[in-house]
Amino acid sequence: MDDADRSPELRISDDERHAVAEQLRQAAGEGRIDLEELDERLAAAYAARTYADLVPLTQDLPSTSTPVVRRASSGSPVADPGPLRGIAVMSGFERKGVWTAPASMTVVCVMGGATLDFREAGFAGPESVLTISAVMGGAEIVVGPEVEVIVEGVGIMGAFVGPSDKVGAELTADSPVLRVRGFAFWSGISVTRKPHRDDLPPGREPHRLH
């Protein structure tokens, strides 16, 4: 669609929302807007309905080209939904099943636990960074054979463990990278590589995550 055809009242597509969101994240990375303003503008971008709603969000920023949509680990194209933030204070936080792993994820566990299962997740970019801060808590991270894992966390009377392989890695040049960082104080953070549920032998029940 040409710019001349983009009347303010016309409805926008999801791809156009995602393109604006990517432009905002790039601007934040360059220091043009702060993180608080980034969150506000992202929320407005995903809530936008027409071009008139989107224009004010980027009119004070340099224009960029439309971002390339990355491929998910499952082979389906996905777009970055924005930073994920999870909190488990004397409680739990969980992501599993079909979901999108964004480029940035932050999870805080205080006397609580988190479970993140990436086996059916689509990755929005070539690398996703998961930052976990755990105090007297813990987290279980599960990935499939096609995900490359880099663990950079620091344990203080605790530990970052893995990836422990229940199935062999099947990495290629296009494999998404999951970078796990943060700290564990009196806590344990484990990363385990497991088969996809549809790859389990007949008659064997999938591992249940609690």
PDB file of C-alpha atoms in Angstrom:
ATOM      1  CA  MET A   1       0.000   0.000   0.000  1.00  0.00           C
ATOM      2  CA  ASP A   2       1.380   3.433  -0.945  1.00  0.00           C
ATOM      3  CA  ASP A   3       1.626   6.171   1.672  1.00  0.00           C
ATOM      4  CA  ALA A   4      -1.016   8.107  -0.277  1.00  0.00           C
ATOM      5  CA  ASP A   5      -3.473   5.244   0.293  1.00  0.00           C
ATOM      6  CA  ARG A   6      -2.929   5.196   4.035  1.00  0.00           C
ATOM      7  CA  SER A   7      -5.829   7.367   5.122  1.00  0.00           C
ATOM      8  CA  PRO A   8      -5.854   8.048   8.886  1.00  0.00           C
ATOM      9  CA  GLU A   9      -9.133   6.210   9.356  1.00  0.00           C
ATOM     10  CA  LEU A  10      -8.044   2.998   7.595  1.00  0.00           C
ATOM     11  CA  ARG A  11      -7.617  -0.110   9.737  1.00  0.00           C
ATOM     12  CA  ILE A  12      -4.089  -1.443  10.215  1.00  0.00           C
ATOM     13  CA  SER A  13      -2.806  -5.011  10.097  1.00  0.00           C
ATOM     14  CA  ASP A  14      -0.935  -7.024  12.726  1.00  0.00           C
ATOM     15  CA  ASP A  15       2.206  -6.845  10.574  1.00  0.00           C
ATOM     16  CA  GLU A  16       2.049  -3.049  10.675  1.00  0.00           C
ATOM     17  CA  ARG A  17       1.645  -3.079  14.454  1.00  0.00           C
ATOM     18  CA  HIS A  18       4.679  -5.367  14.771  1.00  0.00           C
ATOM     19  CA  ALA A  19       6.726  -3.157  12.420  1.00  0.00           C
ATOM     20  CA  VAL A  20       6.049  -0.110  14.595  1.00  0.00           C
ATOM     21  CA  ALA A  21       6.871  -2.107  17.733  1.00  0.00           C
ATOM     22  CA  GLU A  22      10.220  -3.126  16.227  1.00  0.00           C
ATOM     23  CA  GLN A  23      10.973   0.497  15.345  1.00  0.00           C
ATOM     24  CA  LEU A  24      10.236   1.494  18.953  1.00  0.00           C
ATOM     25  CA  ARG A  25      12.517  -1.206  20.357  1.00  0.00           C
ATOM     26  CA  GLN A  26      15.311  -0.119  18.049  1.00  0.00           C
ATOM     27  CA  ALA A  27      14.858   3.484  19.176  1.00  0.00           C
ATOM     28  CA  ALA A  28      15.067   2.379  22.816  1.00  0.00           C
ATOM     29  CA  GLY A  29      18.231   0.420  22.073  1.00  0.00           C
ATOM     30  CA  GLU A  30      19.763   3.575  20.591  1.00  0.00           C
ATOM     31  CA  GLY A  31      18.787   5.632  23.650  1.00  0.00           C
ATOM     32  CA  ARG A  32      16.224   7.769  21.837  1.00  0.00           C
ATOM     33  CA  ILE A  33      13.453   6.808  24.284  1.00  0.00           C
ATOM     34  CA  ASP A  34      13.704   5.343  27.793  1.00  0.00           C
ATOM     35  CA  LEU A  35      12.286   1.995  28.895  1.00  0.00           C
ATOM     36  CA  GLU A  36       9.233   3.489  30.579  1.00  0.00           C
ATOM     37  CA  GLU A  37       8.315   5.362  27.421  1.00  0.00           C
ATOM     38  CA  LEU A  38       9.013   2.224  25.375  1.00  0.00           C
ATOM     39  CA  ASP A  39       6.488   0.253  27.450  1.00  0.00           C
ATOM     40  CA  GLU A  40       3.885   3.004  27.034  1.00  0.00           C
ATOM     41  CA  ARG A  41       4.363   3.245  23.282  1.00  0.00           C
ATOM     42  CA  LEU A  42       4.381  -0.523  22.788  1.00  0.00           C
ATOM     43  CA  ALA A  43       1.090  -0.828  24.647  1.00  0.00           C
ATOM     44  CA  ALA A  44      -0.380   1.884  22.438  1.00  0.00           C
ATOM     45  CA  ALA A  45       0.992   0.231  19.280  1.00  0.00           C
ATOM     46  CA  TYR A  46      -0.595  -3.139  20.021  1.00  0.00           C
ATOM     47  CA  ALA A  47      -3.869  -1.431  20.939  1.00  0.00           C
ATOM     48  CA  ALA A  48      -3.885   0.703  17.760  1.00  0.00           C
ATOM     49  CA  ARG A  49      -6.711   0.218  15.287  1.00  0.00           C
ATOM     50  CA  THR A  50      -6.026   2.790  12.559  1.00  0.00           C
ATOM     51  CA  TYR A  51      -3.091   4.625  10.988  1.00  0.00           C
ATOM     52  CA  ALA A  52      -4.080   7.692  12.983  1.00  0.00           C
ATOM     53  CA  ASP A  53      -3.353   5.722  16.161  1.00  0.00           C
ATOM     54  CA  LEU A  54       0.128   4.659  14.994  1.00  0.00           C
ATOM     55  CA  VAL A  55       1.479   7.902  13.536  1.00  0.00           C
ATOM     56  CA  PRO A  56       2.027   9.751  16.869  1.00  0.00           C
ATOM     57  CA  LEU A  57       4.057   6.826  18.238  1.00  0.00           C
ATOM     58  CA  THR A  58       6.902   7.159  15.737  1.00  0.00           C
ATOM     59  CA  GLN A  59       6.654  10.643  14.232  1.00  0.00           C
ATOM     60  CA  ASP A  60       9.559  11.875  16.398  1.00  0.00           C
ATOM     61  CA  LEU A  61      11.766   8.875  15.494  1.00  0.00           C
ATOM     62  CA  PRO A  62      13.883   8.059  12.409  1.00  0.00           C
ATOM     63  CA  SER A  63      12.081   5.760  10.001  1.00  0.00           C
ATOM     64  CA  THR A  64      13.263   2.185   9.553  1.00  0.00           C
ATOM     65  CA  SER A  65      12.480  -0.549   7.133  1.00  0.00           C
ATOM     66  CA  THR A  66       9.833  -3.128   7.936  1.00  0.00           C
ATOM     67  CA  PRO A  67      11.434  -5.857  10.078  1.00  0.00           C
ATOM     68  CA  VAL A  68      11.905  -9.355   8.741  1.00  0.00           C
ATOM     69  CA  VAL A  69       9.722 -11.865  10.532  1.00  0.00           C
ATOM     70  CA  ARG A  70      11.859 -14.632  12.016  1.00  0.00           C
ATOM     71  CA  ARG A  71      11.027 -18.292  11.797  1.00  0.00           C
ATOM     72  CA  ALA A  72       9.901 -20.204  14.850  1.00  0.00           C
ATOM     73  CA  SER A  73      11.594 -23.390  15.966  1.00  0.00           C
ATOM     74  CA  SER A  74       8.493 -25.164  14.686  1.00  0.00           C
ATOM     75  CA  GLY A  75       8.964 -23.587  11.249  1.00  0.00           C
ATOM     76  CA  SER A  76       6.067 -21.128  11.566  1.00  0.00           C
ATOM     77  CA  PRO A  77       6.722 -17.387  11.251  1.00  0.00           C
ATOM     78  CA  VAL A  78       6.137 -15.397  14.427  1.00  0.00           C
ATOM     79  CA  ALA A  79       6.555 -11.791  15.483  1.00  0.00           C
ATOM     80  CA  ASP A  80       7.991 -10.499  18.734  1.00  0.00           C
ATOM     81  CA  PRO A  81       5.147  -9.856  21.209  1.00  0.00           C
ATOM     82  CA  GLY A  82       7.355  -7.640  23.373  1.00  0.00           C
ATOM     83  CA  PRO A  83       9.285  -8.284  26.608  1.00  0.00           C
ATOM     84  CA  LEU A  84       7.941 -10.984  28.897  1.00  0.00           C
ATOM     85  CA  ARG A  85       7.972 -10.314  32.639  1.00  0.00           C
ATOM     86  CA  GLY A  86       7.073 -12.944  35.216  1.00  0.00           C
ATOM     87  CA  ILE A  87       6.952 -12.731  39.006  1.00  0.00           C
ATOM     88  CA  ALA A  88       6.610 -15.636  41.432  1.00  0.00           C
ATOM     89  CA  VAL A  89       6.564 -14.433  45.052  1.00  0.00           C
ATOM     90  CA  MET A  90       5.564 -17.369  47.250  1.00  0.00           C
ATOM     91  CA  SER A  91       3.727 -18.591  44.157  1.00  0.00           C
ATOM     92  CA  GLY A  92       4.396 -19.886  40.666  1.00  0.00           C
ATOM     93  CA  PHE A  93       4.882 -18.625  37.132  1.00  0.00           C
ATOM     94  CA  GLU A  94       4.462 -20.868  34.079  1.00  0.00           C
ATOM     95  CA  ARG A  95       4.720 -20.769  30.309  1.00  0.00           C
ATOM     96  CA  LYS A  96       4.210 -23.956  28.295  1.00  0.00           C
ATOM     97  CA  GLY A  97       2.359 -25.267  25.306  1.00  0.00           C
ATOM     98  CA  VAL A  98       2.155 -23.052  22.218  1.00  0.00           C
ATOM     99  CA  TRP A  99       3.496 -19.566  22.922  1.00  0.00           C
ATOM    100  CA  THR A 100       5.969 -17.034  21.522  1.00  0.00           C
ATOM    101  CA  ALA A 101       9.358 -16.528  23.169  1.00  0.00           C
ATOM    102  CA  PRO A 102      10.281 -12.849  22.747  1.00  0.00           C
ATOM    103  CA  ALA A 103      13.803 -11.473  22.489  1.00  0.00           C
ATOM    104  CA  SER A 104      13.755 -10.415  26.148  1.00  0.00           C
ATOM    105  CA  MET A 105      12.326 -12.313  29.124  1.00  0.00           C
ATOM    106  CA  THR A 106      12.688 -11.470  32.822  1.00  0.00           C
ATOM    107  CA  VAL A 107      11.512 -13.725  35.649  1.00  0.00           C
ATOM    108  CA  VAL A 108      11.791 -13.047  39.392  1.00  0.00           C
ATOM    109  CA  CYS A 109      11.273 -15.877  41.895  1.00  0.00           C
ATOM    110  CA  VAL A 110      11.190 -15.119  45.623  1.00  0.00           C
ATOM    111  CA  MET A 111      10.295 -18.206  47.662  1.00  0.00           C
ATOM    112  CA  GLY A 112       8.469 -19.301  44.536  1.00  0.00           C
ATOM    113  CA  GLY A 113       9.037 -21.280  41.372  1.00  0.00           C
ATOM    114  CA  ALA A 114       8.862 -20.853  37.613  1.00  0.00           C
ATOM    115  CA  THR A 115       8.482 -23.319  34.756  1.00  0.00           C
ATOM    116  CA  LEU A 116       9.216 -22.325  31.167  1.00  0.00           C
ATOM    117  CA  ASP A 117       8.773 -25.029  28.537  1.00  0.00           C
ATOM    118  CA  PHE A 118      10.023 -23.932  25.105  1.00  0.00           C
ATOM    119  CA  ARG A 119       9.360 -27.198  23.244  1.00  0.00           C
ATOM    120  CA  GLU A 120       6.237 -25.900  21.506  1.00  0.00           C
ATOM    121  CA  ALA A 121       7.245 -22.242  21.557  1.00  0.00           C
ATOM    122  CA  GLY A 122       8.049 -20.143  18.534  1.00  0.00           C
ATOM    123  CA  PHE A 123      11.099 -17.895  18.804  1.00  0.00           C
ATOM    124  CA  ALA A 124      10.620 -14.323  17.574  1.00  0.00           C
ATOM    125  CA  GLY A 125      14.299 -13.850  16.766  1.00  0.00           C
ATOM    126  CA  PRO A 126      17.598 -15.671  16.410  1.00  0.00           C
ATOM    127  CA  GLU A 127      18.321 -15.208  20.121  1.00  0.00           C
ATOM    128  CA  SER A 128      16.144 -14.875  23.204  1.00  0.00           C
ATOM    129  CA  VAL A 129      17.622 -13.734  26.522  1.00  0.00           C
ATOM    130  CA  LEU A 130      16.024 -15.115  29.681  1.00  0.00           C
ATOM    131  CA  THR A 131      17.107 -13.316  32.864  1.00  0.00           C
ATOM    132  CA  ILE A 132      16.135 -15.108  36.064  1.00  0.00           C
ATOM    133  CA  SER A 133      16.602 -13.691  39.563  1.00  0.00           C
ATOM    134  CA  ALA A 134      15.808 -16.312  42.189  1.00  0.00           C
ATOM    135  CA  VAL A 135      15.952 -15.960  45.974  1.00  0.00           C
ATOM    136  CA  MET A 136      15.041 -19.081  47.946  1.00  0.00           C
ATOM    137  CA  GLY A 137      13.139 -20.262  44.903  1.00  0.00           C
ATOM    138  CA  GLY A 138      13.883 -21.961  41.636  1.00  0.00           C
ATOM    139  CA  ALA A 139      13.104 -22.392  37.980  1.00  0.00           C
ATOM    140  CA  GLU A 140      12.809 -25.298  35.547  1.00  0.00           C
ATOM    141  CA  ILE A 141      13.560 -24.567  31.895  1.00  0.00           C
ATOM    142  CA  VAL A 142      12.799 -27.148  29.214  1.00  0.00           C
ATOM    143  CA  VAL A 143      13.919 -26.926  25.586  1.00  0.00           C
ATOM    144  CA  GLY A 144      13.647 -29.158  22.560  1.00  0.00           C
ATOM    145  CA  PRO A 145      16.561 -30.733  20.685  1.00  0.00           C
ATOM    146  CA  GLU A 146      16.753 -27.912  18.111  1.00  0.00           C
ATOM    147  CA  VAL A 147      17.408 -25.067  20.601  1.00  0.00           C
ATOM    148  CA  GLU A 148      20.952 -23.982  21.426  1.00  0.00           C
ATOM    149  CA  VAL A 149      21.328 -23.049  25.106  1.00  0.00           C
ATOM    150  CA  ILE A 150      23.943 -20.743  26.635  1.00  0.00           C
ATOM    151  CA  VAL A 151      23.950 -20.554  30.446  1.00  0.00           C
ATOM    152  CA  GLU A 152      25.625 -17.520  32.021  1.00  0.00           C
ATOM    153  CA  GLY A 153      23.951 -17.383  35.438  1.00  0.00           C
ATOM    154  CA  VAL A 154      25.714 -16.991  38.778  1.00  0.00           C
ATOM    155  CA  GLY A 155      24.846 -19.135  41.791  1.00  0.00           C
ATOM    156  CA  ILE A 156      25.340 -17.856  45.360  1.00  0.00           C
ATOM    157  CA  MET A 157      24.714 -20.813  47.639  1.00  0.00           C
ATOM    158  CA  GLY A 158      22.706 -21.940  44.627  1.00  0.00           C
ATOM    159  CA  ALA A 159      23.332 -23.092  41.096  1.00  0.00           C
ATOM    160  CA  PHE A 160      22.550 -22.800  37.397  1.00  0.00           C
ATOM    161  CA  VAL A 161      22.582 -26.322  35.964  1.00  0.00           C
ATOM    162  CA  GLY A 162      22.401 -27.523  32.392  1.00  0.00           C
ATOM    163  CA  PRO A 163      21.541 -28.087  29.787  1.00  0.00           C
ATOM    164  CA  SER A 164      21.079 -31.705  30.887  1.00  0.00           C
ATOM    165  CA  ASP A 165      20.194 -33.803  27.867  1.00  0.00           C
ATOM    166  CA  LYS A 166      17.326 -36.302  27.975  1.00  0.00           C
ATOM    167  CA  VAL A 167      17.568 -36.331  24.186  1.00  0.00           C
ATOM    168  CA  GLY A 168      20.450 -35.470  21.875  1.00  0.00           C
ATOM    169  CA  ALA A 169      20.815 -31.955  20.532  1.00  0.00           C
ATOM    170  CA  GLU A 170      19.928 -31.422  16.871  1.00  0.00           C
ATOM    171  CA  LEU A 171      21.449 -28.018  16.172  1.00  0.00           C
ATOM    172  CA  THR A 172      21.811 -26.290  12.809  1.00  0.00           C
ATOM    173  CA  ALA A 173      22.960 -22.867  11.648  1.00  0.00           C
ATOM    174  CA  ASP A 174      19.328 -21.707  11.931  1.00  0.00           C
ATOM    175  CA  SER A 175      18.789 -22.999  15.461  1.00  0.00           C
ATOM    176  CA  PRO A 176      17.355 -20.392  17.849  1.00  0.00           C
ATOM    177  CA  VAL A 177      19.567 -19.498  20.801  1.00  0.00           C
ATOM    178  CA  LEU A 178      18.263 -19.303  24.362  1.00  0.00           C
ATOM    179  CA  ARG A 179      20.673 -17.377  26.592  1.00  0.00           C
ATOM    180  CA  VAL A 180      19.965 -17.913  30.307  1.00  0.00           C
ATOM    181  CA  ARG A 181      21.478 -15.432  32.720  1.00  0.00           C
ATOM    182  CA  GLY A 182      20.841 -13.946  36.166  1.00  0.00           C
ATOM    183  CA  PHE A 183      21.562 -15.102  39.717  1.00  0.00           C
ATOM    184  CA  ALA A 184      20.373 -17.799  42.089  1.00  0.00           C
ATOM    185  CA  PHE A 185      20.617 -17.195  45.833  1.00  0.00           C
ATOM    186  CA  TRP A 186      19.740 -20.315  47.819  1.00  0.00           C
ATOM    187  CA  SER A 187      18.020 -21.379  44.636  1.00  0.00           C
ATOM    188  CA  GLY A 188      18.369 -23.787  41.747  1.00  0.00           C
ATOM    189  CA  ILE A 189      17.901 -23.016  38.055  1.00  0.00           C
ATOM    190  CA  SER A 190      17.908 -26.080  35.801  1.00  0.00           C
ATOM    191  CA  VAL A 191      17.854 -26.362  32.021  1.00  0.00           C
ATOM    192  CA  THR A 192      16.863 -29.706  30.488  1.00  0.00           C
ATOM    193  CA  ARG A 193      16.712 -30.754  26.859  1.00  0.00           C
ATOM    194  CA  LYS A 194      13.758 -33.108  26.260  1.00  0.00           C
ATOM    195  CA  PRO A 195      11.986 -34.580  23.242  1.00  0.00           C
ATOM    196  CA  HIS A 196       8.893 -32.938  21.854  1.00  0.00           C
ATOM    197  CA  ARG A 197       5.661 -34.455  23.083  1.00  0.00           C
ATOM    198  CA  ASP A 198       4.827 -35.824  19.636  1.00  0.00           C
ATOM    199  CA  ASP A 199       8.240 -37.527  19.530  1.00  0.00           C
ATOM    200  CA  LEU A 200       7.638 -39.627  22.638  1.00  0.00           C
ATOM    201  CA  PRO A 201       7.481 -43.420  22.181  1.00  0.00           C
ATOM    202  CA  PRO A 202       3.936 -44.869  21.868  1.00  0.00           C
ATOM    203  CA  GLY A 203       2.313 -45.503  25.224  1.00  0.00           C
ATOM    204  CA  ARG A 204       4.630 -43.194  27.127  1.00  0.00           C
ATOM    205  CA  GLU A 205       3.019 -40.284  28.887  1.00  0.00           C
ATOM    206  CA  PRO A 206       4.675 -36.866  28.541  1.00  0.00           C
ATOM    207  CA  HIS A 207       6.452 -35.457  31.544  1.00  0.00           C
ATOM    208  CA  ARG A 208       4.079 -33.331  33.564  1.00  0.00           C
ATOM    209  CA  LEU A 209       5.374 -29.986  34.746  1.00  0.00           C
ATOM    210  CA  HIS A 210       4.197 -28.691  38.088  1.00  0.00           C
TER     211      HIS A 210
END
